[in-house]
Amino acid sequence: MTILVRMVRTRTFDPTAALTKAVNLFSCKGYSETSMEDIVQATGVSRYGLYGTFGNKRELFEQALDRYADGMGKNSFLRLLEPDASLDHIRTIFAERVDDMCCEEETKGCLFIHTAMELAPQDNDLRDVLQKFMKRMGKAFSVGLESAKARGEIRDDVDVNDAGELLTSTMFGLAVLGRTGFKRETLDGIVDNTLAAMQ
Amino acid sequence: MTILVRMVRTRTFDPTAALTKAVNLFSCKGYSETSMEDIVQATGVSRYGLYGTFGNKRELFEQALDRYADGMGKNSFLRLLEPDASLDHIRTIFAERVDDMCCEEETKGCLFIHTAMELAPQDNDLRDVLQKFMKRMGKAFSVGLESAKARGEIRDDVDVNDAGELLTSTMFGLAVLGRTGFKRETLDGIVDNTLAAMQ
DNA sequence: TAAATAACAGAATGCTCATTCTGTTTTAGT
DNA sequence: ACTAAAACAGAATGAGCATTCTGTTATTTA
């Protein structure tokens, strides 16, 4: 059976670009503080377009979360999976994180934390998705740490699985302190001390 | 000038108990997901009583945050300021934290994180209050670590100020992972590894 | 005992929001 | 050019919310 859809009027917006805008809004303000109207304004896409393309707010959020995780993966964590990954790669990831959280005009926030605090307890599906992303983060750290260990940058007795989970947790701790207005140097110090303990 | 207030009908509820209930609701669900109606239900106190006693929702929340911080101080951090504080005291604080976050029926959440994510960027007063509480936490950790160091439980080269901030950050990282459904053993492992690095 | 008024219970108000509905515009195929 | 239907803009709907208002009850003081 073939379903024939006749395209009579062409869509005037780019769903990918719209989703990017939604990701920004959600990660900055969280789920409930971001209204569909906010997204309409920010994207310039009509309600009709948003609902038609993304379903409803909950589904749009899930797609935003996917995209966010994807972005984190591509922009940060993929490097850790390459065989020449070093401690510097890990440092860079944290430095970018600190940058994001300490940006003067508007802290970028963290969609993972918003999801964990606002939605995870009430929404098992979303919680599982989130947990999967976080575990992936930990795994990427572990792989990176293993490479760094091979380069002699990490102590031999460090369990990279445990350390990967620890660094994942650190990412969230930093974000919470950043949102609370802690100085960049404080966050940098936490990163330095955390990593120093593994060297 | 004296203002005479004639108390014609006695209040039938205990504001302290009501605030305790509000603290629980807010720390479990955060600010916006907790309605005044929820608080009316949970406390059995009428709207009239809540508004008359606590002002409005925002002010009630601030008082809840104060109380929450007070409770954390009294129940956990005060011990760290005593001269015989040891690494065990610090371990206990983290164990209680993990217990709170991994409670099967209903994760207790963390009012600090809710405040940081939901309100801090929009409400400078609240952000400053929160920052003060967090710094106090870090300081308490530092003092406890200093005592533990004197007992030989912490390495001499550990900077207790830095380490106090690191442990504060760890508290929040744990909570986020707990909310996302990570297993108790994972959180315990993070605590063990974090503290092991200081021994 | 009577009067005054704070405490109370819950209805009313006005707002914001997610979602749906309505009427209009656009464009592929005839 | 004409038609059909998808895309659109924005009004309408209905629910939930914080807060205020209204009428009732209880208790102290005179």
Tab-separated table of C-alpha atoms in Angstrom, chain B:
chain	number	residue	atom	x	y	z
B	1	MET	CA	3.043	54.783	69.262
B	2	THR	CA	1.675	51.398	70.154
B	3	ILE	CA	-0.305	49.290	67.814
B	4	LEU	CA	-2.717	47.097	69.634
B	5	VAL	CA	-3.715	43.900	67.930
B	6	ARG	CA	-6.621	42.146	69.455
B	7	MET	CA	-6.413	38.458	68.763
B	8	VAL	CA	-10.035	37.437	68.432
B	9	ARG	CA	-9.713	34.001	66.989
B	10	THR	CA	-6.761	31.716	67.551
B	11	ARG	CA	-4.820	30.328	64.660
B	12	THR	CA	-5.539	26.643	64.228
B	13	PHE	CA	-2.336	25.652	62.456
B	14	ASP	CA	1.327	25.598	63.281
B	15	PRO	CA	3.302	27.733	60.817
B	16	THR	CA	6.461	25.777	61.536
B	17	ALA	CA	4.822	22.485	60.637
B	18	ALA	CA	3.214	24.020	57.571
B	19	LEU	CA	6.549	25.364	56.380
B	20	THR	CA	8.078	21.924	56.826
B	21	LYS	CA	5.444	20.465	54.524
B	22	ALA	CA	6.080	23.225	52.011
B	23	VAL	CA	9.806	22.505	52.114
B	24	ASN	CA	9.105	18.881	51.273
B	25	LEU	CA	6.854	19.752	48.362
B	26	PHE	CA	9.203	22.338	46.930
B	27	SER	CA	12.291	20.170	47.244
B	28	CYS	CA	10.503	17.267	45.627
B	29	LYS	CA	8.856	19.098	42.720
B	30	GLY	CA	10.496	22.488	42.519
B	31	TYR	CA	8.889	25.903	42.442
B	32	SER	CA	6.611	26.036	39.426
B	33	GLU	CA	5.429	22.449	39.624
B	34	THR	CA	4.255	23.017	43.187
B	35	SER	CA	0.974	24.935	43.299
B	36	MET	CA	-0.393	26.848	46.244
B	37	GLU	CA	-3.276	24.417	46.055
B	38	ASP	CA	-0.808	21.542	46.546
B	39	ILE	CA	0.425	23.264	49.670
B	40	VAL	CA	-3.111	23.892	50.899
B	41	GLN	CA	-3.832	20.178	50.469
B	42	ALA	CA	-0.609	18.952	52.047
B	43	THR	CA	-0.713	21.261	55.027
B	44	GLY	CA	-4.452	21.442	55.588
B	45	VAL	CA	-3.953	25.184	55.931
B	46	SER	CA	-6.320	27.487	54.074
B	47	ARG	CA	-5.185	29.906	51.409
B	48	TYR	CA	-5.993	32.648	53.866
B	49	GLY	CA	-3.666	31.185	56.434
B	50	LEU	CA	-0.833	30.657	53.956
B	51	TYR	CA	-0.999	34.132	52.457
B	52	GLY	CA	-1.496	35.766	55.836
B	53	THR	CA	1.448	33.989	57.381
B	54	PHE	CA	3.934	33.681	54.541
B	55	GLY	CA	3.045	36.485	52.133
B	56	ASN	CA	2.913	35.057	48.627
B	57	LYS	CA	4.304	32.037	46.842
B	58	ARG	CA	7.653	33.625	46.142
B	59	GLU	CA	8.108	34.653	49.778
B	60	LEU	CA	6.924	31.298	51.012
B	61	PHE	CA	9.518	29.701	48.784
B	62	GLU	CA	12.256	31.894	50.163
B	63	GLN	CA	11.310	30.937	53.698
B	64	ALA	CA	11.242	27.304	52.640
B	65	LEU	CA	14.721	27.685	51.197
B	66	ASP	CA	15.947	29.237	54.442
B	67	ARG	CA	14.444	26.413	56.409
B	68	TYR	CA	15.885	23.818	54.070
B	69	ALA	CA	19.357	25.274	54.376
B	70	ASP	CA	18.911	25.494	58.119
B	71	GLY	CA	17.922	21.859	58.261
B	72	MET	CA	20.905	20.810	56.178
B	73	GLY	CA	23.122	22.857	58.459
B	74	LYS	CA	21.750	21.466	61.684
B	75	ASN	CA	21.366	17.885	60.526
B	76	SER	CA	24.576	17.535	58.601
B	77	PHE	CA	27.057	20.325	58.467
B	78	LEU	CA	27.158	21.482	62.052
B	79	ARG	CA	28.995	18.299	62.956
B	80	LEU	CA	31.802	19.260	60.627
B	81	LEU	CA	32.509	22.378	62.638
B	82	GLU	CA	33.248	20.454	65.814
B	83	PRO	CA	36.928	20.008	66.508
B	84	ASP	CA	36.767	16.213	66.427
B	85	ALA	CA	35.177	16.095	62.987
B	86	SER	CA	36.579	13.272	60.917
B	87	LEU	CA	36.420	11.855	57.431
B	88	ASP	CA	33.653	9.620	58.740
B	89	HIS	CA	31.472	12.650	59.332
B	90	ILE	CA	31.942	13.632	55.738
B	91	ARG	CA	31.188	10.103	54.581
B	92	THR	CA	27.996	10.128	56.631
B	93	ILE	CA	26.817	13.346	55.010
B	94	PHE	CA	27.278	11.841	51.584
B	95	ALA	CA	25.646	8.573	52.630
B	96	GLU	CA	22.583	10.479	53.816
B	97	ARG	CA	22.546	12.425	50.600
B	98	VAL	CA	22.652	9.231	48.556
B	99	ASP	CA	19.859	7.806	50.710
B	100	ASP	CA	17.722	10.855	50.036
B	101	MET	CA	18.287	10.701	46.318
B	102	CYS	CA	17.767	6.970	45.915
B	103	CYS	CA	14.703	6.535	48.100
B	104	GLU	CA	12.503	4.169	46.077
B	105	GLU	CA	9.033	5.634	46.585
B	106	GLU	CA	9.821	9.233	45.873
B	107	THR	CA	13.143	10.941	45.383
B	108	LYS	CA	13.406	13.818	47.803
B	109	GLY	CA	15.073	16.081	45.310
B	110	CYS	CA	17.246	19.040	46.187
B	111	LEU	CA	15.852	22.477	46.813
B	112	PHE	CA	19.193	24.083	46.030
B	113	ILE	CA	19.289	22.636	42.544
B	114	HIS	CA	15.660	23.502	41.884
B	115	THR	CA	16.385	27.054	42.950
B	116	ALA	CA	19.519	27.250	40.843
B	117	MET	CA	17.837	25.942	37.710
B	118	GLU	CA	14.386	27.501	37.993
B	119	LEU	CA	14.819	30.783	39.772
B	120	ALA	CA	18.414	31.920	40.193
B	121	PRO	CA	18.842	33.401	36.699
B	122	GLN	CA	15.675	35.518	37.021
B	123	ASP	CA	15.834	36.426	40.696
B	124	ASN	CA	19.051	37.998	41.889
B	125	ASP	CA	18.021	38.066	45.534
B	126	LEU	CA	17.288	34.387	45.571
B	127	ARG	CA	20.474	33.662	43.666
B	128	ASP	CA	22.522	35.546	46.245
B	129	VAL	CA	20.833	33.745	49.115
B	130	LEU	CA	21.471	30.442	47.406
B	131	GLN	CA	25.083	31.298	46.726
B	132	LYS	CA	25.565	32.190	50.367
B	133	PHE	CA	24.191	28.820	51.443
B	134	MET	CA	26.372	26.962	48.991
B	135	LYS	CA	29.463	28.833	50.088
B	136	ARG	CA	28.603	27.998	53.677
B	137	MET	CA	28.428	24.359	52.636
B	138	GLY	CA	31.845	24.548	51.047
B	139	LYS	CA	33.253	26.252	54.110
B	140	ALA	CA	31.832	23.581	56.407
B	141	PHE	CA	33.397	20.897	54.250
B	142	SER	CA	36.702	22.760	54.401
B	143	VAL	CA	36.617	22.982	58.183
B	144	GLY	CA	35.736	19.302	58.456
B	145	LEU	CA	38.514	18.405	56.059
B	146	GLU	CA	40.972	20.437	58.098
B	147	SER	CA	40.043	18.465	61.204
B	148	ALA	CA	40.289	15.229	59.270
B	149	LYS	CA	43.679	16.321	58.061
B	150	ALA	CA	44.808	16.923	61.630
B	151	ARG	CA	43.789	13.349	62.331
B	152	GLY	CA	45.900	12.165	59.459
B	153	GLU	CA	42.895	11.069	57.410
B	154	ILE	CA	43.502	13.565	54.631
B	155	ARG	CA	46.744	14.120	52.769
B	156	ASP	CA	48.786	17.095	53.860
B	157	ASP	CA	49.026	18.579	50.393
B	158	VAL	CA	45.252	18.834	49.977
B	159	ASP	CA	44.018	22.429	49.860
B	160	VAL	CA	40.933	22.215	52.067
B	161	ASN	CA	39.329	25.296	50.540
B	162	ASP	CA	39.522	23.884	47.053
B	163	ALA	CA	38.463	20.483	48.292
B	164	GLY	CA	35.459	21.974	50.094
B	165	GLU	CA	34.234	23.530	46.870
B	166	LEU	CA	34.830	20.295	45.061
B	167	LEU	CA	32.730	18.364	47.572
B	168	THR	CA	29.957	20.948	47.309
B	169	SER	CA	29.898	20.432	43.581
B	170	THR	CA	29.889	16.682	44.126
B	171	MET	CA	26.767	16.952	46.278
B	172	PHE	CA	24.900	18.444	43.328
B	173	GLY	CA	26.297	16.056	40.780
B	174	LEU	CA	25.099	13.155	42.905
B	175	ALA	CA	21.624	14.606	43.179
B	176	VAL	CA	21.290	14.992	39.431
B	177	LEU	CA	22.379	11.408	38.827
B	178	GLY	CA	20.066	10.218	41.600
B	179	ARG	CA	17.106	11.961	40.031
B	180	THR	CA	17.942	10.287	36.751
B	181	GLY	CA	17.652	6.886	38.372
B	182	PHE	CA	21.283	5.912	38.709
B	183	LYS	CA	21.835	3.068	41.101
B	184	ARG	CA	22.855	3.665	44.672
B	185	GLU	CA	26.124	1.786	44.102
B	186	THR	CA	27.057	4.180	41.333
B	187	LEU	CA	26.579	7.175	43.588
B	188	ASP	CA	28.433	5.473	46.441
B	189	GLY	CA	31.256	4.744	44.055
B	190	ILE	CA	31.516	8.390	43.072
B	191	VAL	CA	31.713	9.401	46.709
B	192	ASP	CA	34.337	6.756	47.455
B	193	ASN	CA	36.504	7.787	44.572
B	194	THR	CA	36.177	11.464	45.310
B	195	LEU	CA	37.201	11.018	48.913
B	196	ALA	CA	39.864	8.418	48.126
B	197	ALA	CA	41.639	11.052	46.072
B	198	MET	CA	42.104	13.141	49.206
B	199	GLN	CA	43.433	10.393	51.448
